mmCIF file of C-alpha atoms in Angstrom:
data_model
loop_
_atom_site.group_PDB
_atom_site.id
_atom_site.type_symbol
_atom_site.label_atom_id
_atom_site.label_comp_id
_atom_site.label_asym_id
_atom_site.label_seq_id
_atom_site.Cartn_x
_atom_site.Cartn_y
_atom_site.Cartn_z
ATOM 1 C CA GLN S 971 38.390 1.289 -47.275
ATOM 2 C CA ARG S 972 38.060 4.841 -48.490
ATOM 3 C CA LEU S 973 37.907 6.207 -44.932
ATOM 4 C CA GLY S 974 40.837 4.054 -43.861
ATOM 5 C CA SER S 975 43.012 5.349 -46.675
ATOM 6 C CA HIS S 976 42.749 8.905 -45.308
ATOM 7 C CA VAL S 977 43.792 8.304 -41.693
ATOM 8 C CA ARG S 978 47.077 7.471 -39.971
ATOM 9 C CA PRO S 979 48.121 3.870 -39.254
ATOM 10 C CA THR S 980 47.587 4.512 -35.539
ATOM 11 C CA ASP S 981 43.963 5.657 -36.004
ATOM 12 C CA LEU S 982 40.972 3.334 -35.841
ATOM 13 C CA VAL S 983 38.138 3.275 -38.382
ATOM 14 C CA THR S 984 35.079 1.150 -37.631
ATOM 15 C CA ARG S 985 31.514 0.728 -38.797
ATOM 16 C CA ILE S 986 29.253 0.757 -35.746
ATOM 17 C CA GLY S 987 26.026 -0.090 -37.556
ATOM 18 C CA GLY S 988 23.773 1.028 -40.378
ATOM 19 C CA ASP S 989 25.305 3.988 -42.141
ATOM 20 C CA GLU S 990 27.291 5.193 -39.108
ATOM 21 C CA PHE S 991 31.072 5.007 -38.906
ATOM 22 C CA MET S 992 33.453 6.051 -36.178
ATOM 23 C CA VAL S 993 37.047 7.228 -36.369
ATOM 24 C CA LEU S 994 39.193 7.199 -33.221
ATOM 25 C CA LEU S 995 42.169 9.557 -33.461
ATOM 26 C CA ASP S 996 45.063 8.985 -31.102
ATOM 27 C CA HIS S 997 47.411 11.757 -29.899
ATOM 28 C CA VAL S 998 45.459 14.682 -31.335
ATOM 29 C CA VAL S 999 46.955 17.923 -30.031
ATOM 30 C CA THR S 1000 44.352 20.446 -31.226
ATOM 31 C CA ILE S 1001 40.750 20.371 -32.364
ATOM 32 C CA SER S 1002 41.837 21.968 -35.644
ATOM 33 C CA GLU S 1003 43.708 18.754 -36.492
ATOM 34 C CA ALA S 1004 40.522 16.776 -36.043
ATOM 35 C CA MET S 1005 38.555 19.357 -38.035
ATOM 36 C CA ASP S 1006 41.006 19.088 -40.929
ATOM 37 C CA LEU S 1007 40.674 15.315 -40.991
ATOM 38 C CA ALA S 1008 36.886 15.475 -40.682
ATOM 39 C CA ASP S 1009 36.717 17.750 -43.705
ATOM 40 C CA ARG S 1010 38.997 15.434 -45.677
ATOM 41 C CA LEU S 1011 36.853 12.431 -44.820
ATOM 42 C CA ARG S 1012 33.683 14.293 -45.701
ATOM 43 C CA LEU S 1013 35.135 15.339 -49.064
ATOM 44 C CA CYS S 1014 36.508 11.891 -49.904
ATOM 45 C CA LEU S 1015 32.996 10.455 -49.601
ATOM 46 C CA GLN S 1016 31.647 12.948 -52.116
ATOM 47 C CA GLU S 1017 33.396 11.110 -54.931
ATOM 48 C CA PRO S 1018 30.866 8.792 -56.621
ATOM 49 C CA PHE S 1019 30.631 5.110 -55.735
ATOM 50 C CA VAL S 1020 30.270 2.875 -58.798
ATOM 51 C CA LEU S 1021 28.139 -0.214 -58.203
ATOM 52 C CA SER S 1022 27.290 -2.465 -61.146
ATOM 53 C CA GLY S 1023 28.171 0.338 -63.509
ATOM 54 C CA VAL S 1024 25.883 2.863 -61.781
ATOM 55 C CA GLU S 1025 27.207 5.938 -59.974
ATOM 56 C CA PHE S 1026 25.868 6.674 -56.480
ATOM 57 C CA TYR S 1027 26.517 9.880 -54.530
ATOM 58 C CA ILE S 1028 26.408 10.261 -50.762
ATOM 59 C CA SER S 1029 27.170 12.942 -48.210
ATOM 60 C CA ALA S 1030 28.416 12.660 -44.643
ATOM 61 C CA SER S 1031 27.560 14.554 -41.469
ATOM 62 C CA VAL S 1032 30.436 14.500 -38.990
ATOM 63 C CA GLY S 1033 30.368 15.035 -35.240
ATOM 64 C CA LEU S 1034 33.557 15.645 -33.263
ATOM 65 C CA ALA S 1035 34.208 15.109 -29.570
ATOM 66 C CA LEU S 1036 37.599 15.698 -27.937
ATOM 67 C CA ALA S 1037 38.733 13.819 -24.830
ATOM 68 C CA SER S 1038 41.407 15.066 -22.474
ATOM 69 C CA GLY S 1039 43.613 12.571 -20.708
ATOM 70 C CA ASP S 1040 43.219 14.355 -17.384
ATOM 71 C CA ASP S 1041 39.415 14.459 -17.527
ATOM 72 C CA PRO S 1042 38.010 11.592 -15.406
ATOM 73 C CA SER S 1043 34.557 11.969 -16.979
ATOM 74 C CA ALA S 1044 35.892 11.409 -20.509
ATOM 75 C CA THR S 1045 35.008 7.723 -20.718
ATOM 76 C CA ALA S 1046 34.686 5.867 -23.994
ATOM 77 C CA GLU S 1047 30.901 5.817 -23.604
ATOM 78 C CA ALA S 1048 30.774 9.569 -22.957
ATOM 79 C CA LEU S 1049 33.004 10.279 -25.946
ATOM 80 C CA VAL S 1050 30.822 8.204 -28.265
ATOM 81 C CA ARG S 1051 27.663 9.843 -26.924
ATOM 82 C CA ASP S 1052 29.068 13.360 -27.347
ATOM 83 C CA ALA S 1053 30.298 12.667 -30.890
ATOM 84 C CA ASP S 1054 26.869 11.249 -31.749
ATOM 85 C CA THR S 1055 25.177 14.353 -30.353
ATOM 86 C CA ALA S 1056 27.444 16.576 -32.447
ATOM 87 C CA MET S 1057 26.732 14.485 -35.546
ATOM 88 C CA TYR S 1058 22.976 15.052 -35.187
ATOM 89 C CA GLN S 1059 23.676 18.756 -34.737
ATOM 90 C CA ALA S 1060 25.546 18.658 -38.067
ATOM 91 C CA LYS S 1061 22.560 16.962 -39.679
ATOM 92 C CA GLU S 1062 20.128 19.548 -38.343
ATOM 93 C CA SER S 1063 22.387 22.306 -39.691
ATOM 94 C CA GLY S 1064 21.826 21.095 -43.221
ATOM 95 C CA ARG S 1065 23.817 17.850 -43.552
ATOM 96 C CA ASP S 1066 27.211 17.415 -45.212
ATOM 97 C CA LYS S 1067 28.724 19.462 -42.399
ATOM 98 C CA VAL S 1068 31.041 19.093 -39.409
ATOM 99 C CA ALA S 1069 29.967 20.000 -35.858
ATOM 100 C CA ILE S 1070 32.056 20.068 -32.674
ATOM 101 C CA PHE S 1071 30.481 18.958 -29.416
ATOM 102 C CA ASP S 1072 30.113 21.519 -26.638
ATOM 103 C CA GLU S 1073 28.272 21.499 -23.337
ATOM 104 C CA SER S 1074 25.366 23.517 -24.718
ATOM 105 C CA MET S 1075 24.540 20.577 -26.985
ATOM 106 C CA ARG S 1076 24.308 18.298 -23.979
ATOM 107 C CA SER S 1077 21.849 20.619 -22.272
ATOM 108 C CA GLN S 1078 19.811 20.842 -25.492
ATOM 109 C CA VAL S 1079 19.636 17.056 -25.697
ATOM 110 C CA SER S 1080 18.624 16.798 -22.036
ATOM 111 C CA GLU S 1081 15.957 19.434 -22.542
ATOM 112 C CA ARG S 1082 14.592 17.643 -25.611
ATOM 113 C CA VAL S 1083 14.512 14.292 -23.779
ATOM 114 C CA GLN S 1084 12.617 15.896 -20.894
ATOM 115 C CA LEU S 1085 10.199 17.579 -23.301
ATOM 116 C CA GLU S 1086 9.483 14.237 -24.983
ATOM 117 C CA HIS S 1087 8.884 12.629 -21.586
ATOM 118 C CA ASP S 1088 6.448 15.379 -20.607
ATOM 119 C CA LEU S 1089 4.693 15.220 -23.979
ATOM 120 C CA ARG S 1090 3.917 11.519 -23.533
ATOM 121 C CA ASN S 1091 1.629 12.433 -20.637
ATOM 122 C CA ALA S 1092 0.229 15.666 -22.055
ATOM 123 C CA THR S 1093 -2.984 14.210 -23.502
ATOM 124 C CA SER S 1094 -3.820 12.015 -20.506
ATOM 125 C CA LEU S 1095 -3.253 14.970 -18.163
ATOM 126 C CA ASN S 1096 -5.484 17.249 -20.303
ATOM 127 C CA GLN S 1097 -2.632 19.684 -20.913
ATOM 128 C CA LEU S 1098 -3.384 20.075 -24.632
ATOM 129 C CA HIS S 1099 -6.102 22.429 -25.801
ATOM 130 C CA LEU S 1100 -7.258 24.023 -29.025
ATOM 131 C CA VAL S 1101 -7.641 27.641 -30.029
ATOM 132 C CA TYR S 1102 -9.622 28.594 -33.119
ATOM 133 C CA GLN S 1103 -8.623 31.099 -35.778
ATOM 134 C CA PRO S 1104 -11.602 32.367 -37.785
ATOM 135 C CA ILE S 1105 -11.576 32.064 -41.578
ATOM 136 C CA ILE S 1106 -13.392 34.994 -43.199
ATOM 137 C CA GLY S 1107 -14.942 34.949 -46.652
ATOM 138 C CA LEU S 1108 -13.905 38.186 -48.366
ATOM 139 C CA ARG S 1109 -17.037 38.485 -50.511
ATOM 140 C CA ARG S 1110 -19.417 38.924 -47.601
ATOM 141 C CA GLY S 1111 -16.973 39.520 -44.786
ATOM 142 C CA GLN S 1112 -18.497 36.685 -42.799
ATOM 143 C CA ARG S 1113 -16.996 33.741 -40.972
ATOM 144 C CA VAL S 1114 -17.052 30.616 -43.144
ATOM 145 C CA GLY S 1115 -14.824 28.407 -41.052
ATOM 146 C CA MET S 1116 -12.141 28.228 -38.428
ATOM 147 C CA GLU S 1117 -8.742 26.603 -38.109
ATOM 148 C CA ALA S 1118 -8.042 24.497 -35.026
ATOM 149 C CA LEU S 1119 -4.594 25.219 -33.581
ATOM 150 C CA VAL S 1120 -3.151 23.094 -30.787
ATOM 151 C CA ARG S 1121 -1.471 24.547 -27.701
ATOM 152 C CA TRP S 1122 0.293 22.792 -24.852
ATOM 153 C CA ALA S 1123 -0.141 24.221 -21.359
ATOM 154 C CA HIS S 1124 3.136 22.882 -19.979
ATOM 155 C CA PRO S 1125 3.169 22.814 -16.157
ATOM 156 C CA THR S 1126 6.532 24.622 -15.868
ATOM 157 C CA ARG S 1127 7.222 26.213 -19.273
ATOM 158 C CA GLY S 1128 3.851 27.835 -19.799
ATOM 159 C CA VAL S 1129 1.869 27.699 -23.032
ATOM 160 C CA LEU S 1130 3.913 26.174 -25.875
ATOM 161 C CA LEU S 1131 3.198 26.764 -29.569
ATOM 162 C CA PRO S 1132 3.217 23.880 -32.090
ATOM 163 C CA ALA S 1133 6.675 24.795 -33.404
ATOM 164 C CA GLN S 1134 8.042 24.154 -29.917
ATOM 165 C CA PHE S 1135 6.764 20.589 -29.529
ATOM 166 C CA ILE S 1136 5.382 19.187 -32.801
ATOM 167 C CA PRO S 1137 8.906 18.324 -34.110
ATOM 168 C CA VAL S 1138 9.455 16.351 -30.887
ATOM 169 C CA ALA S 1139 6.112 14.615 -31.405
ATOM 170 C CA GLU S 1140 7.110 13.682 -34.960
ATOM 171 C CA ASP S 1141 10.517 12.310 -33.945
ATOM 172 C CA SER S 1142 9.110 10.341 -31.002
ATOM 173 C CA GLY S 1143 6.146 8.814 -32.830
ATOM 174 C CA LEU S 1144 3.584 10.720 -30.746
ATOM 175 C CA ILE S 1145 2.308 12.800 -33.652
ATOM 176 C CA ALA S 1146 -0.426 10.326 -34.667
ATOM 177 C CA GLU S 1147 -1.882 10.243 -31.158
ATOM 178 C CA ILE S 1148 -1.838 14.029 -30.908
ATOM 179 C CA GLY S 1149 -3.185 14.470 -34.433
ATOM 180 C CA ASN S 1150 -6.103 12.127 -33.813
ATOM 181 C CA TRP S 1151 -6.870 13.889 -30.527
ATOM 182 C CA VAL S 1152 -6.886 17.282 -32.264
ATOM 183 C CA MET S 1153 -9.244 16.015 -34.972
ATOM 184 C CA GLU S 1154 -11.761 14.557 -32.542
ATOM 185 C CA GLU S 1155 -11.604 17.553 -30.205
ATOM 186 C CA ALA S 1156 -12.197 19.978 -33.100
ATOM 187 C CA VAL S 1157 -15.100 17.983 -34.554
ATOM 188 C CA SER S 1158 -16.773 17.536 -31.162
ATOM 189 C CA GLN S 1159 -16.421 21.253 -30.418
ATOM 190 C CA LEU S 1160 -17.923 22.226 -33.774
ATOM 191 C CA ALA S 1161 -20.828 19.843 -33.164
ATOM 192 C CA ALA S 1162 -21.450 21.460 -29.763
ATOM 193 C CA TRP S 1163 -21.409 24.950 -31.278
ATOM 194 C CA CYS S 1164 -23.809 23.902 -34.053
ATOM 195 C CA ARG S 1165 -26.310 22.589 -31.508
ATOM 196 C CA PHE S 1166 -26.507 25.898 -29.684
ATOM 197 C CA THR S 1167 -25.752 28.340 -32.536
ATOM 198 C CA PRO S 1168 -27.875 27.620 -35.616
ATOM 199 C CA ASP S 1169 -25.983 30.077 -37.841
ATOM 200 C CA MET S 1170 -22.851 27.899 -37.507
ATOM 201 C CA GLU S 1171 -24.368 24.927 -39.330
ATOM 202 C CA ASP S 1172 -22.564 25.869 -42.552
ATOM 203 C CA THR S 1173 -19.249 26.515 -40.782
ATOM 204 C CA TYR S 1174 -16.342 24.109 -41.206
ATOM 205 C CA VAL S 1175 -13.350 23.408 -38.998
ATOM 206 C CA SER S 1176 -9.884 22.965 -40.475
ATOM 207 C CA VAL S 1177 -7.409 20.511 -38.930
ATOM 208 C CA ASN S 1178 -3.787 19.794 -39.785
ATOM 209 C CA LEU S 1179 -3.096 16.233 -40.931
ATOM 210 C CA SER S 1180 0.336 14.722 -40.192
ATOM 211 C CA SER S 1181 2.259 12.553 -42.642
ATOM 212 C CA VAL S 1182 1.816 9.588 -40.284
ATOM 213 C CA GLN S 1183 -1.965 10.007 -40.349
ATOM 214 C CA LEU S 1184 -1.935 10.331 -44.138
ATOM 215 C CA ARG S 1185 -0.132 6.967 -44.374
ATOM 216 C CA ASP S 1186 -2.571 5.327 -41.950
ATOM 217 C CA GLU S 1187 -4.722 2.823 -43.850
ATOM 218 C CA GLY S 1188 -7.573 3.453 -41.439
ATOM 219 C CA ILE S 1189 -7.674 7.240 -41.789
ATOM 220 C CA VAL S 1190 -10.764 7.258 -44.047
ATOM 221 C CA ASP S 1191 -12.757 5.005 -41.710
ATOM 222 C CA ARG S 1192 -11.596 7.055 -38.723
ATOM 223 C CA VAL S 1193 -12.862 10.295 -40.281
ATOM 224 C CA ALA S 1194 -16.146 8.700 -41.361
ATOM 225 C CA ASP S 1195 -16.768 7.273 -37.874
ATOM 226 C CA LEU S 1196 -15.929 10.594 -36.265
ATOM 227 C CA LEU S 1197 -18.372 12.538 -38.415
ATOM 228 C CA ALA S 1198 -21.095 9.947 -37.824
ATOM 229 C CA THR S 1199 -20.511 9.965 -34.067
ATOM 230 C CA TYR S 1200 -21.033 13.720 -33.821
ATOM 231 C CA GLY S 1201 -23.713 13.937 -36.513
ATOM 232 C CA LEU S 1202 -21.844 16.260 -38.849
ATOM 233 C CA PRO S 1203 -21.665 16.201 -42.657
ATOM 234 C CA GLY S 1204 -18.326 15.751 -44.399
ATOM 235 C CA SER S 1205 -18.419 19.394 -45.496
ATOM 236 C CA SER S 1206 -17.933 20.465 -41.884
ATOM 237 C CA LEU S 1207 -14.332 19.199 -41.883
ATOM 238 C CA CYS S 1208 -11.307 20.395 -43.832
ATOM 239 C CA LEU S 1209 -8.024 18.474 -43.589
ATOM 240 C CA GLU S 1210 -4.811 20.381 -44.234
ATOM 241 C CA LEU S 1211 -1.559 18.829 -45.386
ATOM 242 C CA THR S 1212 1.612 20.310 -46.788
ATOM 243 C CA GLU S 1213 2.602 20.075 -50.418
ATOM 244 C CA SER S 1214 5.787 18.168 -49.499
ATOM 245 C CA MET S 1215 3.762 15.569 -47.551
ATOM 246 C CA ALA S 1216 1.580 14.846 -50.558
ATOM 247 C CA MET S 1217 4.605 14.496 -52.840
ATOM 248 C CA GLN S 1218 6.287 11.848 -50.676
ATOM 249 C CA ASP S 1219 3.981 9.315 -52.340
ATOM 250 C CA PRO S 1220 1.679 11.227 -54.689
ATOM 251 C CA VAL S 1221 -0.129 8.114 -55.985
ATOM 252 C CA ALA S 1222 -1.042 6.871 -52.495
ATOM 253 C CA ALA S 1223 -1.844 10.405 -51.325
ATOM 254 C CA ALA S 1224 -4.173 10.972 -54.278
ATOM 255 C CA GLU S 1225 -6.022 7.728 -53.501
ATOM 256 C CA ILE S 1226 -6.488 8.509 -49.793
ATOM 257 C CA LEU S 1227 -7.450 12.122 -50.425
ATOM 258 C CA GLY S 1228 -9.896 11.011 -53.114
ATOM 259 C CA GLU S 1229 -11.657 8.746 -50.607
ATOM 260 C CA LEU S 1230 -11.836 11.601 -48.111
ATOM 261 C CA ARG S 1231 -13.290 13.882 -50.769
ATOM 262 C CA ARG S 1232 -15.996 11.301 -51.463
ATOM 263 C CA LEU S 1233 -17.007 11.677 -47.820
ATOM 264 C CA GLY S 1234 -17.506 15.378 -48.535
ATOM 265 C CA VAL S 1235 -14.399 16.393 -46.587
ATOM 266 C CA SER S 1236 -12.441 19.330 -47.979
ATOM 267 C CA VAL S 1237 -8.676 19.053 -48.576
ATOM 268 C CA ALA S 1238 -6.327 22.032 -48.289
ATOM 269 C CA LEU S 1239 -2.717 22.111 -49.489
ATOM 270 C CA ASP S 1240 -0.711 24.195 -47.030
ATOM 271 C CA ASP S 1241 2.575 26.036 -47.751
ATOM 272 C CA PHE S 1242 1.920 25.749 -51.491
ATOM 273 C CA GLY S 1243 4.861 27.102 -53.456
ATOM 274 C CA ALA S 1244 7.483 26.404 -50.801
ATOM 275 C CA GLU S 1245 8.482 23.071 -52.334
ATOM 276 C CA TYR S 1246 7.485 21.790 -55.769
ATOM 277 C CA SER S 1247 5.404 24.796 -56.790
ATOM 278 C CA SER S 1248 3.988 22.948 -59.775
ATOM 279 C CA LEU S 1249 0.389 23.397 -60.806
ATOM 280 C CA ALA S 1250 0.692 20.070 -62.655
ATOM 281 C CA TYR S 1251 0.562 18.235 -59.325
ATOM 282 C CA LEU S 1252 -2.849 19.749 -58.636
ATOM 283 C CA LYS S 1253 -4.308 17.685 -61.464
ATOM 284 C CA ARG S 1254 -3.334 14.561 -59.531
ATOM 285 C CA LEU S 1255 -4.357 15.705 -56.055
ATOM 286 C CA PRO S 1256 -8.047 16.298 -55.263
ATOM 287 C CA ALA S 1257 -7.423 19.494 -53.311
ATOM 288 C CA THR S 1258 -10.218 21.994 -52.783
ATOM 289 C CA MET S 1259 -8.113 24.795 -51.329
ATOM 290 C CA LEU S 1260 -4.591 26.201 -51.703
ATOM 291 C CA LYS S 1261 -2.840 28.037 -48.906
ATOM 292 C CA ILE S 1262 -0.074 29.984 -50.608
ATOM 293 C CA ASP S 1263 3.223 29.965 -48.744
ATOM 294 C CA LYS S 1264 3.884 33.061 -46.636
ATOM 295 C CA SER S 1265 7.071 33.915 -48.566
ATOM 296 C CA PHE S 1266 4.966 34.585 -51.684
ATOM 297 C CA VAL S 1267 2.430 36.912 -50.107
ATOM 298 C CA ASP S 1268 4.625 38.944 -47.762
ATOM 299 C CA SER S 1269 5.685 41.248 -50.569
ATOM 300 C CA LEU S 1270 2.181 41.820 -51.963
ATOM 301 C CA VAL S 1271 0.798 45.308 -51.597
#
């Protein structure tokens, strides 16, 4: 009703499912007209909604697509798809914004779809591999551990860094499969090194844990079985998670992390200070290591 009260009688307002609505504007001469209306609709939704005496606040991300009458490719399906693409662009820009569809967005979507398709076969085709960054203890200047970092040797794009494909893995649901592969690969590699290099017996390997893995009820058993399979103590593994991940459900996170600590596994909080920055949370989370966010240490002399 609120959306309908801000459009012309000749315009169509419809709910297409979930929290998504569509407005079809007839006889729009310029994109600026549509932009003006989009801003008005976005602002009208910022007024609180009162339900059972309680005020609720929402925001809206708006995507615009303009069809020309002389464009044969401007079908209803294409218009809906392009507006939807623009809406997700508005969301990625920070939400509560308006984005206009252009052809570059279409190519970005196509590229992302292709990347997701390729990523689904990356593990089975042995395209993923790990590199190891040494962790040096400052007191003695010796290696105490190493961090396992995943790389993707894409057949046409070359070696891709995590920032280039991990977001796709998270959105597509592939992150758990990749995360479990990384953990097993890192543990098996450390076990192989320990067999042939005695001075590495006290070295640990650090692996990033995804939010999906943290919510997995079987994560503790998985880690325990992995360590037993390769004959390593719990102290040889450190699991890293971000502060924001732990705060999504701090009670459940504390329980899972506590069970992992009882296995002897270390727990590192990554990017500490970028989100909640509260030392009070550390009393609830059994972390053994803090990795201070880069923004805090860049200015240190």
